[in-house]
């Protein structure tokens, strides 16, 4: 029993140390690959291609794209500490009643999940998601969280990150995306392997229009705004 207890303590210690080390590493280093990319690769039985993922610094990502994803996914991103309690409570209430709505995860939570964890839903993964969200909110800036998010999220079939998505959907750099183009790409996020940003279906067109309206209401994006 003493040996087992020592083993568990050592395992917890090294897990904690490695997780903090990874978060500190990715505070400065581009994320080369995510668990989801690897999972999607092995799900592709044809293996005709792997994935498209071109990391670019946030300075080279259109402000339109930055604002579009915030307005669509997490309008309180700049001011919250990683968790939108109101959105979580609302999602829980509606899910309990059997209704289908968008989940309550913030951009910070999605970033933690995309970079460090796996997509399958479970209490274990959710608990680790809370832990990694706390770490990145503590050790990273909001700008870094958004930068990593926009470079790692799935935005099409085998397409990861804003630059790859921009090239895939509109044949241009993400630095030059218009508000409508950025909103179109963000519109596919509920199911990026099913929906198309261009040409847009009626559903995507309606989502795109809503996102652009939200961008106008939101105004200028300030990632340095105090929480």
PDB file of C-alpha atoms in Angstrom:
ATOM      1  CA  UNK A   1       0.000   0.000   0.000  1.00  0.00           C
ATOM      2  CA  UNK A   2       2.856   2.369   0.775  1.00  0.00           C
ATOM      3  CA  UNK A   3       4.424   1.599  -2.603  1.00  0.00           C
ATOM      4  CA  UNK A   4       1.115   2.232  -4.361  1.00  0.00           C
ATOM      5  CA  UNK A   5       0.608   5.505  -2.487  1.00  0.00           C
ATOM      6  CA  UNK A   6       4.108   6.686  -3.429  1.00  0.00           C
ATOM      7  CA  UNK A   7       3.479   5.719  -7.053  1.00  0.00           C
ATOM      8  CA  UNK A   8       0.221   7.706  -7.185  1.00  0.00           C
ATOM      9  CA  UNK A   9       1.882  10.729  -5.580  1.00  0.00           C
ATOM     10  CA  UNK A  10       4.758  10.613  -8.064  1.00  0.00           C
ATOM     11  CA  UNK A  11       2.339  10.210 -10.951  1.00  0.00           C
ATOM     12  CA  UNK A  12       0.332  13.232  -9.834  1.00  0.00           C
ATOM     13  CA  UNK A  13       3.488  15.269  -9.301  1.00  0.00           C
ATOM     14  CA  UNK A  14       4.932  14.527 -12.749  1.00  0.00           C
ATOM     15  CA  UNK A  15       1.562  14.987 -14.454  1.00  0.00           C
ATOM     16  CA  UNK A  16       1.269  18.406 -12.834  1.00  0.00           C
ATOM     17  CA  UNK A  17       4.818  19.334 -13.765  1.00  0.00           C
ATOM     18  CA  UNK A  18       4.488  18.185 -17.388  1.00  0.00           C
ATOM     19  CA  UNK A  19       1.131  19.910 -17.887  1.00  0.00           C
ATOM     20  CA  UNK A  20       2.449  23.235 -16.571  1.00  0.00           C
ATOM     21  CA  UNK A  21       5.573  22.806 -18.696  1.00  0.00           C
ATOM     22  CA  UNK A  22       3.502  22.274 -21.845  1.00  0.00           C
ATOM     23  CA  UNK A  23       1.347  25.313 -21.150  1.00  0.00           C
ATOM     24  CA  UNK A  24       4.467  27.439 -20.606  1.00  0.00           C
ATOM     25  CA  UNK A  25       6.045  26.046 -23.793  1.00  0.00           C
ATOM     26  CA  UNK A  26       3.022  26.861 -25.933  1.00  0.00           C
ATOM     27  CA  UNK A  27       2.897  30.340 -24.469  1.00  0.00           C
ATOM     28  CA  UNK A  28       5.813  31.098 -26.797  1.00  0.00           C
ATOM     29  CA  UNK A  29       6.018  28.253 -29.339  1.00  0.00           C
ATOM     30  CA  UNK A  30       3.473  27.611 -32.136  1.00  0.00           C
ATOM     31  CA  UNK A  31       1.346  24.503 -31.558  1.00  0.00           C
ATOM     32  CA  UNK A  32       2.488  22.101 -34.322  1.00  0.00           C
ATOM     33  CA  UNK A  33      -0.274  19.512 -34.004  1.00  0.00           C
ATOM     34  CA  UNK A  34      -3.344  18.837 -31.863  1.00  0.00           C
ATOM     35  CA  UNK A  35      -4.916  15.567 -30.698  1.00  0.00           C
ATOM     36  CA  UNK A  36      -7.928  16.231 -32.944  1.00  0.00           C
ATOM     37  CA  UNK A  37      -5.729  16.451 -36.042  1.00  0.00           C
ATOM     38  CA  UNK A  38      -4.245  13.047 -35.273  1.00  0.00           C
ATOM     39  CA  UNK A  39      -7.661  11.523 -34.532  1.00  0.00           C
ATOM     40  CA  UNK A  40      -9.139  12.897 -37.768  1.00  0.00           C
ATOM     41  CA  UNK A  41      -6.160  11.552 -39.711  1.00  0.00           C
ATOM     42  CA  UNK A  42      -6.733   7.999 -38.508  1.00  0.00           C
ATOM     43  CA  UNK A  43     -10.479   8.351 -39.077  1.00  0.00           C
ATOM     44  CA  UNK A  44      -9.731   9.049 -42.739  1.00  0.00           C
ATOM     45  CA  UNK A  45      -9.525   5.531 -44.175  1.00  0.00           C
ATOM     46  CA  UNK A  46      -8.500   6.772 -47.630  1.00  0.00           C
ATOM     47  CA  UNK A  47      -5.399   8.545 -46.259  1.00  0.00           C
ATOM     48  CA  UNK A  48      -5.360  10.623 -49.454  1.00  0.00           C
ATOM     49  CA  UNK A  49      -4.115  13.573 -47.439  1.00  0.00           C
ATOM     50  CA  UNK A  50      -3.399  14.407 -43.817  1.00  0.00           C
ATOM     51  CA  UNK A  51      -4.406  17.946 -42.920  1.00  0.00           C
ATOM     52  CA  UNK A  52      -3.805  21.581 -43.789  1.00  0.00           C
ATOM     53  CA  UNK A  53      -2.442  23.658 -40.925  1.00  0.00           C
ATOM     54  CA  UNK A  54      -0.476  26.863 -41.500  1.00  0.00           C
ATOM     55  CA  UNK A  55       0.402  28.708 -38.298  1.00  0.00           C
ATOM     56  CA  UNK A  56       0.446  32.499 -38.555  1.00  0.00           C
ATOM     57  CA  UNK A  57       0.955  35.108 -35.807  1.00  0.00           C
ATOM     58  CA  UNK A  58      -2.138  36.970 -34.673  1.00  0.00           C
ATOM     59  CA  UNK A  59      -0.820  40.142 -36.349  1.00  0.00           C
ATOM     60  CA  UNK A  60      -1.371  38.356 -39.673  1.00  0.00           C
ATOM     61  CA  UNK A  61      -4.935  37.324 -38.868  1.00  0.00           C
ATOM     62  CA  UNK A  62      -7.560  39.799 -39.997  1.00  0.00           C
ATOM     63  CA  UNK A  63      -9.245  41.773 -37.230  1.00  0.00           C
ATOM     64  CA  UNK A  64     -12.443  40.741 -38.987  1.00  0.00           C
ATOM     65  CA  UNK A  65     -11.671  37.091 -38.276  1.00  0.00           C
ATOM     66  CA  UNK A  66     -10.763  37.803 -34.653  1.00  0.00           C
ATOM     67  CA  UNK A  67     -13.964  39.747 -34.097  1.00  0.00           C
ATOM     68  CA  UNK A  68     -16.145  37.288 -36.022  1.00  0.00           C
ATOM     69  CA  UNK A  69     -15.098  34.315 -33.909  1.00  0.00           C
ATOM     70  CA  UNK A  70     -15.601  36.224 -30.661  1.00  0.00           C
ATOM     71  CA  UNK A  71     -19.042  37.467 -31.719  1.00  0.00           C
ATOM     72  CA  UNK A  72     -20.051  33.967 -32.788  1.00  0.00           C
ATOM     73  CA  UNK A  73     -18.517  31.830 -30.057  1.00  0.00           C
ATOM     74  CA  UNK A  74     -17.870  33.891 -26.930  1.00  0.00           C
ATOM     75  CA  UNK A  75     -18.827  37.562 -26.700  1.00  0.00           C
ATOM     76  CA  UNK A  76     -17.614  37.777 -23.092  1.00  0.00           C
ATOM     77  CA  UNK A  77     -14.167  36.401 -23.970  1.00  0.00           C
ATOM     78  CA  UNK A  78     -12.259  39.596 -23.174  1.00  0.00           C
ATOM     79  CA  UNK A  79     -13.839  40.072 -19.734  1.00  0.00           C
ATOM     80  CA  UNK A  80     -14.342  36.589 -18.279  1.00  0.00           C
ATOM     81  CA  UNK A  81     -11.738  34.458 -16.502  1.00  0.00           C
ATOM     82  CA  UNK A  82     -12.133  31.439 -18.752  1.00  0.00           C
ATOM     83  CA  UNK A  83     -15.685  30.423 -17.818  1.00  0.00           C
ATOM     84  CA  UNK A  84     -19.031  31.988 -18.681  1.00  0.00           C
ATOM     85  CA  UNK A  85     -21.119  30.823 -15.727  1.00  0.00           C
ATOM     86  CA  UNK A  86     -24.332  32.229 -17.139  1.00  0.00           C
ATOM     87  CA  UNK A  87     -23.870  30.384 -20.441  1.00  0.00           C
ATOM     88  CA  UNK A  88     -22.985  27.147 -18.636  1.00  0.00           C
ATOM     89  CA  UNK A  89     -26.087  27.346 -16.446  1.00  0.00           C
ATOM     90  CA  UNK A  90     -28.263  28.095 -19.459  1.00  0.00           C
ATOM     91  CA  UNK A  91     -26.826  25.182 -21.433  1.00  0.00           C
ATOM     92  CA  UNK A  92     -27.309  22.831 -18.473  1.00  0.00           C
ATOM     93  CA  UNK A  93     -30.922  23.922 -18.004  1.00  0.00           C
ATOM     94  CA  UNK A  94     -31.854  23.463 -21.647  1.00  0.00           C
ATOM     95  CA  UNK A  95     -29.973  20.181 -22.034  1.00  0.00           C
ATOM     96  CA  UNK A  96     -31.753  18.859 -18.955  1.00  0.00           C
ATOM     97  CA  UNK A  97     -35.076  19.715 -20.594  1.00  0.00           C
ATOM     98  CA  UNK A  98     -34.043  17.826 -23.705  1.00  0.00           C
ATOM     99  CA  UNK A  99     -33.602  20.917 -25.855  1.00  0.00           C
ATOM    100  CA  UNK A 100     -30.697  21.373 -28.238  1.00  0.00           C
ATOM    101  CA  UNK A 101     -28.682  24.577 -27.985  1.00  0.00           C
ATOM    102  CA  UNK A 102     -25.071  25.589 -28.440  1.00  0.00           C
ATOM    103  CA  UNK A 103     -22.833  24.469 -25.612  1.00  0.00           C
ATOM    104  CA  UNK A 104     -21.640  26.822 -22.907  1.00  0.00           C
ATOM    105  CA  UNK A 105     -17.905  26.441 -23.543  1.00  0.00           C
ATOM    106  CA  UNK A 106     -15.861  29.605 -23.887  1.00  0.00           C
ATOM    107  CA  UNK A 107     -13.044  30.195 -26.374  1.00  0.00           C
ATOM    108  CA  UNK A 108     -10.610  29.540 -23.517  1.00  0.00           C
ATOM    109  CA  UNK A 109     -12.226  26.182 -22.769  1.00  0.00           C
ATOM    110  CA  UNK A 110     -12.260  25.223 -26.441  1.00  0.00           C
ATOM    111  CA  UNK A 111      -8.596  26.164 -26.746  1.00  0.00           C
ATOM    112  CA  UNK A 112      -7.698  24.035 -23.722  1.00  0.00           C
ATOM    113  CA  UNK A 113      -9.616  21.090 -25.178  1.00  0.00           C
ATOM    114  CA  UNK A 114      -8.249  21.467 -28.718  1.00  0.00           C
ATOM    115  CA  UNK A 115      -4.591  21.770 -27.736  1.00  0.00           C
ATOM    116  CA  UNK A 116      -4.235  19.472 -24.736  1.00  0.00           C
ATOM    117  CA  UNK A 117      -7.157  17.017 -24.735  1.00  0.00           C
ATOM    118  CA  UNK A 118      -9.378  14.790 -26.850  1.00  0.00           C
ATOM    119  CA  UNK A 119     -12.856  15.588 -28.258  1.00  0.00           C
ATOM    120  CA  UNK A 120     -14.857  12.761 -26.645  1.00  0.00           C
ATOM    121  CA  UNK A 121     -17.258  13.938 -23.941  1.00  0.00           C
ATOM    122  CA  UNK A 122     -16.676  12.516 -20.476  1.00  0.00           C
ATOM    123  CA  UNK A 123     -16.432  13.738 -16.902  1.00  0.00           C
ATOM    124  CA  UNK A 124     -12.683  13.054 -16.919  1.00  0.00           C
ATOM    125  CA  UNK A 125     -12.094  15.169 -20.007  1.00  0.00           C
ATOM    126  CA  UNK A 126     -14.354  17.924 -18.687  1.00  0.00           C
ATOM    127  CA  UNK A 127     -12.440  18.003 -15.413  1.00  0.00           C
ATOM    128  CA  UNK A 128      -9.111  18.223 -17.233  1.00  0.00           C
ATOM    129  CA  UNK A 129     -10.575  20.907 -19.471  1.00  0.00           C
ATOM    130  CA  UNK A 130     -11.342  23.022 -16.398  1.00  0.00           C
ATOM    131  CA  UNK A 131      -7.776  22.489 -15.157  1.00  0.00           C
ATOM    132  CA  UNK A 132      -6.109  23.447 -18.459  1.00  0.00           C
ATOM    133  CA  UNK A 133      -8.474  26.399 -18.909  1.00  0.00           C
ATOM    134  CA  UNK A 134      -7.378  27.698 -15.514  1.00  0.00           C
ATOM    135  CA  UNK A 135      -3.720  27.254 -16.508  1.00  0.00           C
ATOM    136  CA  UNK A 136      -3.917  29.094 -19.831  1.00  0.00           C
ATOM    137  CA  UNK A 137      -6.006  31.899 -18.349  1.00  0.00           C
ATOM    138  CA  UNK A 138      -3.357  32.274 -15.627  1.00  0.00           C
ATOM    139  CA  UNK A 139      -0.219  31.908 -17.733  1.00  0.00           C
ATOM    140  CA  UNK A 140      -1.270  33.226 -21.152  1.00  0.00           C
ATOM    141  CA  UNK A 141      -2.638  36.571 -22.264  1.00  0.00           C
ATOM    142  CA  UNK A 142      -6.049  36.855 -23.921  1.00  0.00           C
ATOM    143  CA  UNK A 143      -4.244  37.650 -27.157  1.00  0.00           C
ATOM    144  CA  UNK A 144      -2.250  34.415 -26.933  1.00  0.00           C
ATOM    145  CA  UNK A 145      -5.354  32.347 -26.186  1.00  0.00           C
ATOM    146  CA  UNK A 146      -7.112  33.791 -29.223  1.00  0.00           C
ATOM    147  CA  UNK A 147      -4.001  33.320 -31.364  1.00  0.00           C
ATOM    148  CA  UNK A 148      -3.734  29.639 -30.455  1.00  0.00           C
ATOM    149  CA  UNK A 149      -7.481  29.138 -30.882  1.00  0.00           C
ATOM    150  CA  UNK A 150      -7.512  30.680 -34.357  1.00  0.00           C
ATOM    151  CA  UNK A 151      -4.521  28.576 -35.390  1.00  0.00           C
ATOM    152  CA  UNK A 152      -5.786  25.224 -34.121  1.00  0.00           C
ATOM    153  CA  UNK A 153      -9.567  25.082 -34.540  1.00  0.00           C
ATOM    154  CA  UNK A 154     -11.081  22.871 -37.245  1.00  0.00           C
ATOM    155  CA  UNK A 155     -12.585  25.071 -39.989  1.00  0.00           C
ATOM    156  CA  UNK A 156     -13.239  22.584 -42.759  1.00  0.00           C
ATOM    157  CA  UNK A 157     -12.576  18.951 -43.772  1.00  0.00           C
ATOM    158  CA  UNK A 158      -8.953  18.474 -42.732  1.00  0.00           C
ATOM    159  CA  UNK A 159      -8.563  22.265 -42.481  1.00  0.00           C
ATOM    160  CA  UNK A 160      -7.144  23.700 -39.246  1.00  0.00           C
ATOM    161  CA  UNK A 161      -6.556  27.320 -38.419  1.00  0.00           C
ATOM    162  CA  UNK A 162      -7.550  30.635 -39.956  1.00  0.00           C
ATOM    163  CA  UNK A 163      -4.827  30.728 -42.629  1.00  0.00           C
ATOM    164  CA  UNK A 164      -5.524  27.249 -43.980  1.00  0.00           C
ATOM    165  CA  UNK A 165      -9.276  27.934 -43.893  1.00  0.00           C
ATOM    166  CA  UNK A 166      -8.894  31.245 -45.703  1.00  0.00           C
ATOM    167  CA  UNK A 167      -6.806  29.650 -48.441  1.00  0.00           C
ATOM    168  CA  UNK A 168      -9.195  26.697 -48.717  1.00  0.00           C
ATOM    169  CA  UNK A 169     -12.461  28.636 -48.818  1.00  0.00           C
ATOM    170  CA  UNK A 170     -11.466  31.944 -50.461  1.00  0.00           C
ATOM    171  CA  UNK A 171      -7.993  31.412 -52.000  1.00  0.00           C
ATOM    172  CA  UNK A 172      -6.494  34.314 -50.075  1.00  0.00           C
ATOM    173  CA  UNK A 173      -4.508  35.069 -46.932  1.00  0.00           C
ATOM    174  CA  UNK A 174      -6.445  35.369 -43.689  1.00  0.00           C
ATOM    175  CA  UNK A 175      -4.820  38.787 -43.240  1.00  0.00           C
ATOM    176  CA  UNK A 176      -7.043  40.078 -46.058  1.00  0.00           C
ATOM    177  CA  UNK A 177     -10.397  38.571 -45.089  1.00  0.00           C
ATOM    178  CA  UNK A 178     -13.402  40.877 -45.280  1.00  0.00           C
ATOM    179  CA  UNK A 179     -16.052  40.865 -42.562  1.00  0.00           C
ATOM    180  CA  UNK A 180     -18.382  38.753 -44.722  1.00  0.00           C
ATOM    181  CA  UNK A 181     -15.661  36.237 -45.574  1.00  0.00           C
ATOM    182  CA  UNK A 182     -14.550  35.912 -41.950  1.00  0.00           C
ATOM    183  CA  UNK A 183     -18.150  35.462 -40.830  1.00  0.00           C
ATOM    184  CA  UNK A 184     -18.687  32.805 -43.502  1.00  0.00           C
ATOM    185  CA  UNK A 185     -15.733  30.757 -42.252  1.00  0.00           C
ATOM    186  CA  UNK A 186     -16.796  31.096 -38.630  1.00  0.00           C
ATOM    187  CA  UNK A 187     -20.325  30.036 -39.600  1.00  0.00           C
ATOM    188  CA  UNK A 188     -19.149  26.465 -40.284  1.00  0.00           C
ATOM    189  CA  UNK A 189     -17.757  25.927 -36.765  1.00  0.00           C
ATOM    190  CA  UNK A 190     -20.793  24.004 -35.431  1.00  0.00           C
ATOM    191  CA  UNK A 191     -19.903  21.232 -37.911  1.00  0.00           C
ATOM    192  CA  UNK A 192     -16.862  22.105 -40.079  1.00  0.00           C
ATOM    193  CA  UNK A 193     -16.852  18.750 -41.860  1.00  0.00           C
ATOM    194  CA  UNK A 194     -20.467  19.158 -42.978  1.00  0.00           C
ATOM    195  CA  UNK A 195     -21.002  22.870 -43.667  1.00  0.00           C
ATOM    196  CA  UNK A 196     -19.443  24.913 -46.478  1.00  0.00           C
ATOM    197  CA  UNK A 197     -18.332  28.525 -46.131  1.00  0.00           C
ATOM    198  CA  UNK A 198     -18.191  29.074 -49.886  1.00  0.00           C
ATOM    199  CA  UNK A 199     -20.507  28.713 -51.682  1.00  0.00           C
ATOM    200  CA  UNK A 200     -22.760  29.263 -48.684  1.00  0.00           C
ATOM    201  CA  UNK A 201     -25.991  27.377 -48.129  1.00  0.00           C
ATOM    202  CA  UNK A 202     -29.078  29.207 -46.876  1.00  0.00           C
ATOM    203  CA  UNK A 203     -28.258  28.134 -43.315  1.00  0.00           C
ATOM    204  CA  UNK A 204     -24.658  29.395 -43.528  1.00  0.00           C
ATOM    205  CA  UNK A 205     -25.796  32.602 -45.230  1.00  0.00           C
ATOM    206  CA  UNK A 206     -28.209  33.311 -42.366  1.00  0.00           C
ATOM    207  CA  UNK A 207     -25.535  32.576 -39.751  1.00  0.00           C
ATOM    208  CA  UNK A 208     -23.065  34.781 -41.620  1.00  0.00           C
ATOM    209  CA  UNK A 209     -25.526  37.658 -41.692  1.00  0.00           C
ATOM    210  CA  UNK A 210     -26.192  37.316 -37.958  1.00  0.00           C
ATOM    211  CA  UNK A 211     -22.469  37.269 -37.141  1.00  0.00           C
ATOM    212  CA  UNK A 212     -21.789  40.398 -39.204  1.00  0.00           C
ATOM    213  CA  UNK A 213     -24.589  42.202 -37.357  1.00  0.00           C
ATOM    214  CA  UNK A 214     -23.078  41.145 -34.026  1.00  0.00           C
ATOM    215  CA  UNK A 215     -19.681  42.433 -35.188  1.00  0.00           C
ATOM    216  CA  UNK A 216     -21.198  45.840 -35.854  1.00  0.00           C
ATOM    217  CA  UNK A 217     -22.892  45.928 -32.448  1.00  0.00           C
ATOM    218  CA  UNK A 218     -19.737  44.755 -30.656  1.00  0.00           C
ATOM    219  CA  UNK A 219     -17.580  47.562 -31.997  1.00  0.00           C
ATOM    220  CA  UNK A 220     -13.790  47.720 -31.733  1.00  0.00           C
ATOM    221  CA  UNK A 221     -12.031  44.688 -30.310  1.00  0.00           C
ATOM    222  CA  UNK A 222      -9.679  45.388 -27.391  1.00  0.00           C
ATOM    223  CA  UNK A 223      -7.931  42.256 -26.129  1.00  0.00           C
ATOM    224  CA  UNK A 224      -6.160  44.241 -23.410  1.00  0.00           C
ATOM    225  CA  UNK A 225      -9.403  45.223 -21.730  1.00  0.00           C
ATOM    226  CA  UNK A 226      -9.262  44.445 -18.008  1.00  0.00           C
ATOM    227  CA  UNK A 227     -11.352  41.562 -16.685  1.00  0.00           C
TER     228      UNK A 227
END
